[in-house]
PDB file of C-alpha atoms in Angstrom:
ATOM      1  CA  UNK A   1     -16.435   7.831   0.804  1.00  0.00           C
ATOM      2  CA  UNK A   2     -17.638  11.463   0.425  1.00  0.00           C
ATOM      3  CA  UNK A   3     -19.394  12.398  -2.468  1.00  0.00           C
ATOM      4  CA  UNK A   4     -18.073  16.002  -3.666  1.00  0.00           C
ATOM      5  CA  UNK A   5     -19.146  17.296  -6.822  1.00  0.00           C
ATOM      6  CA  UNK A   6     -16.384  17.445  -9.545  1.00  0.00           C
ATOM      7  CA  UNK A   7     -18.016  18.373 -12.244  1.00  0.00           C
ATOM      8  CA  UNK A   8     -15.666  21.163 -12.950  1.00  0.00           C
ATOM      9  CA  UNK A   9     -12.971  18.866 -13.238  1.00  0.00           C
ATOM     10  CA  UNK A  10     -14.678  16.019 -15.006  1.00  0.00           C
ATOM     11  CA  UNK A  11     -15.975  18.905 -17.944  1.00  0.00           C
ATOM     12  CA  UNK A  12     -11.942  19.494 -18.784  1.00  0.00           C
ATOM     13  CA  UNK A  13     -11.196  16.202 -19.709  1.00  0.00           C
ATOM     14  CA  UNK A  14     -14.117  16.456 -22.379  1.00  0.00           C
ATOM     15  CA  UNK A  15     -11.322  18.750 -24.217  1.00  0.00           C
ATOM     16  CA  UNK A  16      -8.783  15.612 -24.333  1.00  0.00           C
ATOM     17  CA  UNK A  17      -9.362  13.679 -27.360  1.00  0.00           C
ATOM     18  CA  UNK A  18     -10.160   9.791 -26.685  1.00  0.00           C
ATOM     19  CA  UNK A  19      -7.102   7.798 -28.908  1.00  0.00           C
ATOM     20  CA  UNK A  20      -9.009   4.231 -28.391  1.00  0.00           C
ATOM     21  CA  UNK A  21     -10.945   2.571 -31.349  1.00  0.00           C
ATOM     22  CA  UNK A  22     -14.814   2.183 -31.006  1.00  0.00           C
ATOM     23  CA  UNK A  23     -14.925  -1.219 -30.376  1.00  0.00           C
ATOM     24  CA  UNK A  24     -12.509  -0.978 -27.401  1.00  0.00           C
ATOM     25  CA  UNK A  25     -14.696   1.652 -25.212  1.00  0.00           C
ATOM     26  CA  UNK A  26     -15.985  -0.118 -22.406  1.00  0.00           C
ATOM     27  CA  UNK A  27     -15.393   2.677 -20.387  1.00  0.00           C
ATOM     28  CA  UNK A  28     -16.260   6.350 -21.304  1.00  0.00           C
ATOM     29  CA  UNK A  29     -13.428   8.184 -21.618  1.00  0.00           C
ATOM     30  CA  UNK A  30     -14.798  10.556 -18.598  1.00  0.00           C
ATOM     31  CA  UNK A  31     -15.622   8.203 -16.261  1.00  0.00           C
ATOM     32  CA  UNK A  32     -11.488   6.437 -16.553  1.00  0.00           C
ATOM     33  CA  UNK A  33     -10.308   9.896 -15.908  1.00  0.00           C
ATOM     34  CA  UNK A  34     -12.697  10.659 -12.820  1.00  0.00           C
ATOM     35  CA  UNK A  35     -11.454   6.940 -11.273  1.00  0.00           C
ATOM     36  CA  UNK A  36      -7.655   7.542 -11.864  1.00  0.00           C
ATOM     37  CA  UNK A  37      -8.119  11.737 -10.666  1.00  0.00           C
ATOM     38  CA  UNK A  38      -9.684   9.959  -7.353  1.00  0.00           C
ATOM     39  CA  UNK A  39      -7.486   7.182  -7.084  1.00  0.00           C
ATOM     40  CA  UNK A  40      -4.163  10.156  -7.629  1.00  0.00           C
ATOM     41  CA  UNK A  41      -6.038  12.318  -5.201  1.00  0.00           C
ATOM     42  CA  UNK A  42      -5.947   9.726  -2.538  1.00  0.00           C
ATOM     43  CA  UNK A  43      -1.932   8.972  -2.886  1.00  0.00           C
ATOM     44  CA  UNK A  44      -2.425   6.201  -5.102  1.00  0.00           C
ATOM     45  CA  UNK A  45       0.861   7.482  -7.825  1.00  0.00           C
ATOM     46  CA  UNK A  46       0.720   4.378 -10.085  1.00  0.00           C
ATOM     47  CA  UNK A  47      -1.518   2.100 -11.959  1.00  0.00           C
ATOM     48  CA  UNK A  48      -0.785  -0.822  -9.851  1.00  0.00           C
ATOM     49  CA  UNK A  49      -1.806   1.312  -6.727  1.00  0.00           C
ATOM     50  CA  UNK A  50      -4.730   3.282  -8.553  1.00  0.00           C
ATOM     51  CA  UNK A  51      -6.445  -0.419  -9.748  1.00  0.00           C
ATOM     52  CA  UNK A  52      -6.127  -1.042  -6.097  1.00  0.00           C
ATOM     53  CA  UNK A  53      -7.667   2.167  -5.082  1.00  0.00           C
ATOM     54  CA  UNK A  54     -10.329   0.921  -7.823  1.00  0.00           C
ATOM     55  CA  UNK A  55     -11.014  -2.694  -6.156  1.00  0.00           C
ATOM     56  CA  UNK A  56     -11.227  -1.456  -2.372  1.00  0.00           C
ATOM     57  CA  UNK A  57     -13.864   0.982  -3.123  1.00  0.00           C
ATOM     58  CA  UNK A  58     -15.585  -1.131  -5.755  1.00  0.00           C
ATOM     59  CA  UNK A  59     -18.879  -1.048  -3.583  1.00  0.00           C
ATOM     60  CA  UNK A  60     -18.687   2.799  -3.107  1.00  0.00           C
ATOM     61  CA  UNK A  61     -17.820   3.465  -6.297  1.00  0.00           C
ATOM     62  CA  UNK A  62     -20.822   1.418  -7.703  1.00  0.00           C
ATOM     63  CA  UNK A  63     -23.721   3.368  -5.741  1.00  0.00           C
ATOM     64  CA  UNK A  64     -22.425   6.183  -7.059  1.00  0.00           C
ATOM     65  CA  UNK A  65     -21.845   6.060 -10.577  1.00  0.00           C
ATOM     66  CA  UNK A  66     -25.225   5.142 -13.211  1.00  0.00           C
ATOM     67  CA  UNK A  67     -26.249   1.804 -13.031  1.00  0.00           C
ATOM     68  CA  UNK A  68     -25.671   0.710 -16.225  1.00  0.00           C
ATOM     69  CA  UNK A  69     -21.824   0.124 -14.935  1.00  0.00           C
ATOM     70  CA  UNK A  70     -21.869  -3.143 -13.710  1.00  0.00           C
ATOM     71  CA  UNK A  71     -17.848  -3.418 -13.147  1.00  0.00           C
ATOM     72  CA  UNK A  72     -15.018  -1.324 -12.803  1.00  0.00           C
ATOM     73  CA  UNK A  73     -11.849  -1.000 -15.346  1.00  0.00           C
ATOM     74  CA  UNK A  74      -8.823  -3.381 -13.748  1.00  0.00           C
ATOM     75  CA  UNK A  75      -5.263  -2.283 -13.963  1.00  0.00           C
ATOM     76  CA  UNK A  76      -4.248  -2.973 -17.694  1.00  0.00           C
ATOM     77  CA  UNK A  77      -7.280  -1.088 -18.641  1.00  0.00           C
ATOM     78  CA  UNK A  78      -5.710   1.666 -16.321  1.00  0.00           C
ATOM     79  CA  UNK A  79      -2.320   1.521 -17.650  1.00  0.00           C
ATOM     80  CA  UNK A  80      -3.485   1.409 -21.050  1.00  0.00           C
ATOM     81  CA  UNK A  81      -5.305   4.676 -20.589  1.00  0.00           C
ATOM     82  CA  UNK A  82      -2.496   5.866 -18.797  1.00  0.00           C
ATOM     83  CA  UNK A  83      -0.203   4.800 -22.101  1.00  0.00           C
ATOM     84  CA  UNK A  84      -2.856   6.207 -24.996  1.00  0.00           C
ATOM     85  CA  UNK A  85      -3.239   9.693 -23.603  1.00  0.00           C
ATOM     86  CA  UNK A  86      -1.179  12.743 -25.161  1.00  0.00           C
ATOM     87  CA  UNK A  87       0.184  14.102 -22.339  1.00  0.00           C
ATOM     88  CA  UNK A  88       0.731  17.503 -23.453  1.00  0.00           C
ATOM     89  CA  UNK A  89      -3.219  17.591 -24.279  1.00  0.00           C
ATOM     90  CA  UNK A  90      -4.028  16.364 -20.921  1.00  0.00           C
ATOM     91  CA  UNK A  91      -1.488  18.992 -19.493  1.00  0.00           C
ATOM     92  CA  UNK A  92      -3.244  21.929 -21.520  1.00  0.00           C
ATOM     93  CA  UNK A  93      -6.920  20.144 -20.265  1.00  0.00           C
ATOM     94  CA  UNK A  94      -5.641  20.227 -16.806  1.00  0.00           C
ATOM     95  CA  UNK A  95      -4.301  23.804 -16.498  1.00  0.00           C
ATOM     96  CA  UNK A  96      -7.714  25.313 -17.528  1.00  0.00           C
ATOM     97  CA  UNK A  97      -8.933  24.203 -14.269  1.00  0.00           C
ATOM     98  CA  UNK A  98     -10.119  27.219 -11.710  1.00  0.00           C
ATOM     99  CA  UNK A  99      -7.935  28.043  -9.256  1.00  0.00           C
ATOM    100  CA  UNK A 100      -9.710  28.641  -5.704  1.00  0.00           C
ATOM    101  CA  UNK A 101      -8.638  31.959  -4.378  1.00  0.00           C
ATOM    102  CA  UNK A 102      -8.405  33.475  -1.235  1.00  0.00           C
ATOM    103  CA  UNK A 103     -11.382  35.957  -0.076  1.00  0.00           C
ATOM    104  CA  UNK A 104     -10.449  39.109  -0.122  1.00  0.00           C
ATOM    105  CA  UNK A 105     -10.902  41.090   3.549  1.00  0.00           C
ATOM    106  CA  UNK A 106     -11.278  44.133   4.344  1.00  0.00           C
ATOM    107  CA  UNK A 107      -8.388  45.936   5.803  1.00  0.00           C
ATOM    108  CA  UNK A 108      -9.849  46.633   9.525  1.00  0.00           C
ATOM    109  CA  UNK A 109     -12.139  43.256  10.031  1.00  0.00           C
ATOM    110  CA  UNK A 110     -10.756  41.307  12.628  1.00  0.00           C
ATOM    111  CA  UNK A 111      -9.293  37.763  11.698  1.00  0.00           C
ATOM    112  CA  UNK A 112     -11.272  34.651  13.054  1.00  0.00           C
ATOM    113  CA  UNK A 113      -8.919  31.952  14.352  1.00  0.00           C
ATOM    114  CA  UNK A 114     -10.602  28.408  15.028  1.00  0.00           C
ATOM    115  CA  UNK A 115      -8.355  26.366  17.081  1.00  0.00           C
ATOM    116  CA  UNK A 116      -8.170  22.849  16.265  1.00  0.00           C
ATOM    117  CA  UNK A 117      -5.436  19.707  16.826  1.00  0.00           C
ATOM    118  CA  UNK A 118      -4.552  16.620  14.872  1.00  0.00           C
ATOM    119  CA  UNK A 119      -3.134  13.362  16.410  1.00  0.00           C
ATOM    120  CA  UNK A 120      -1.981  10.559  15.116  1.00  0.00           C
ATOM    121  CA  UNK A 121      -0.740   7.091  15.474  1.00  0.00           C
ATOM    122  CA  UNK A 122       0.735   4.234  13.560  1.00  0.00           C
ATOM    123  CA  UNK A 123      -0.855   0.645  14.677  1.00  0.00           C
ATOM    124  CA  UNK A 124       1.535  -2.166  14.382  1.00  0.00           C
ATOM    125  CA  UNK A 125       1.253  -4.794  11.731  1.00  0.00           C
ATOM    126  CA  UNK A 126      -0.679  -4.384   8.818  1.00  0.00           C
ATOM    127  CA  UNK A 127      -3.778  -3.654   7.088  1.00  0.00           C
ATOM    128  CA  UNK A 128      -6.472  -5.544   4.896  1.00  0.00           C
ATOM    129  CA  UNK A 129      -4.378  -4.537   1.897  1.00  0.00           C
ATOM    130  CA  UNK A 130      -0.837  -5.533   3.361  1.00  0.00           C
ATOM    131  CA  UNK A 131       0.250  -1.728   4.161  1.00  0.00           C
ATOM    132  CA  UNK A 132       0.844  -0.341   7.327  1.00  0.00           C
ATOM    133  CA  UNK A 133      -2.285   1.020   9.235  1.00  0.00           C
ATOM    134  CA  UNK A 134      -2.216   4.494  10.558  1.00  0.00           C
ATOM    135  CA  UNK A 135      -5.058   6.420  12.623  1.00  0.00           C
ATOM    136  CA  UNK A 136      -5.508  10.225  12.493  1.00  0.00           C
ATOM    137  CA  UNK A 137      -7.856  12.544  13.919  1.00  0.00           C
ATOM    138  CA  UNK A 138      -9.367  16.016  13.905  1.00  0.00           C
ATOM    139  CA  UNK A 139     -10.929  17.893  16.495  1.00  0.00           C
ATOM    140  CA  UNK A 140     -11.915  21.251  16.889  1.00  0.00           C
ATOM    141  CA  UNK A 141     -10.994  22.930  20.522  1.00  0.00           C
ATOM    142  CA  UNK A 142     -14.438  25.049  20.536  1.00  0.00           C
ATOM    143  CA  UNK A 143     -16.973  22.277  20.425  1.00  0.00           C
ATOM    144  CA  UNK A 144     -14.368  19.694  21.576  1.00  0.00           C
ATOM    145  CA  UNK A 145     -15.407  17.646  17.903  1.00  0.00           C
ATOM    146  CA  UNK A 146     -14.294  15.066  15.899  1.00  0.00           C
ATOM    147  CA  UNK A 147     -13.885  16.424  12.511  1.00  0.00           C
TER     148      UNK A 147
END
């Protein structure tokens, strides 16, 4: 798993008010929101597939978040965070986000290509978690890598 920093994204859910009780926070509200933005990043589009997401990179997960967390939510705790939230609140959170935008050049530099090819493959039968497997690669032409 690569560790990216996401701190941007992790500060706008601050703005989206927790609905759960005291006694039922196991979980900071933060750290449910970073799982299921990972989990949604990866393809994972519902709480079934997201607690799955969870489970198969338990051990990742676990070196890097504080070790204080000893386990990971499961999917009801998923769907009922999924359930509690307002979405219009998360909506308004969300769109606050910065938007990466293209550099601007100047009007006689040249443009740099980089060549580079994917491939790709389906293997027959199935994976550890019962879906198909399929390999893809990267490689850049110059240095004849494997990205």
């Amino acid at each position: 798993m690569v560790q990216l920093q996401y701190s941007g994204m992790l500060e706008c859910f601050k703005d989206v008010p927790d609905p759960r009780t005291r006694p039922n926070r196991i979980y900071s509200w933060q750290l449910l929101w970073a799982l299921i933005s990972a989990a949604m990043a990866s393809a994972c589009h519902n709480p079934t597939a997201i607690a799955r997401w969870i489970s198969e990179h338990r051990d990742d997960l676990l070196a890097l978040l504080p070790p204080s967390l000893v386990r990971l939510p499961c999917e009801a705790t998923i769907r009922r965070t999924l359930a509690a939230v307002d979405a219009r609140q998360l909506d308004a959170a969300l769109t606050k986000l910065p938007t990466s935008e293209a550099p601007v050049r100047a009007a006689d530099a040249p443009i740099s290509l980089a060549g580079q090819a994917i491939d790709g493959k389906n293997v027959r039968g199935v994976g550890r978690s019962g879906s198909p497997c399929q390999l893809v690669s990267l490689v850049e032409h110059s240095s004849a890598t494997v990205l």
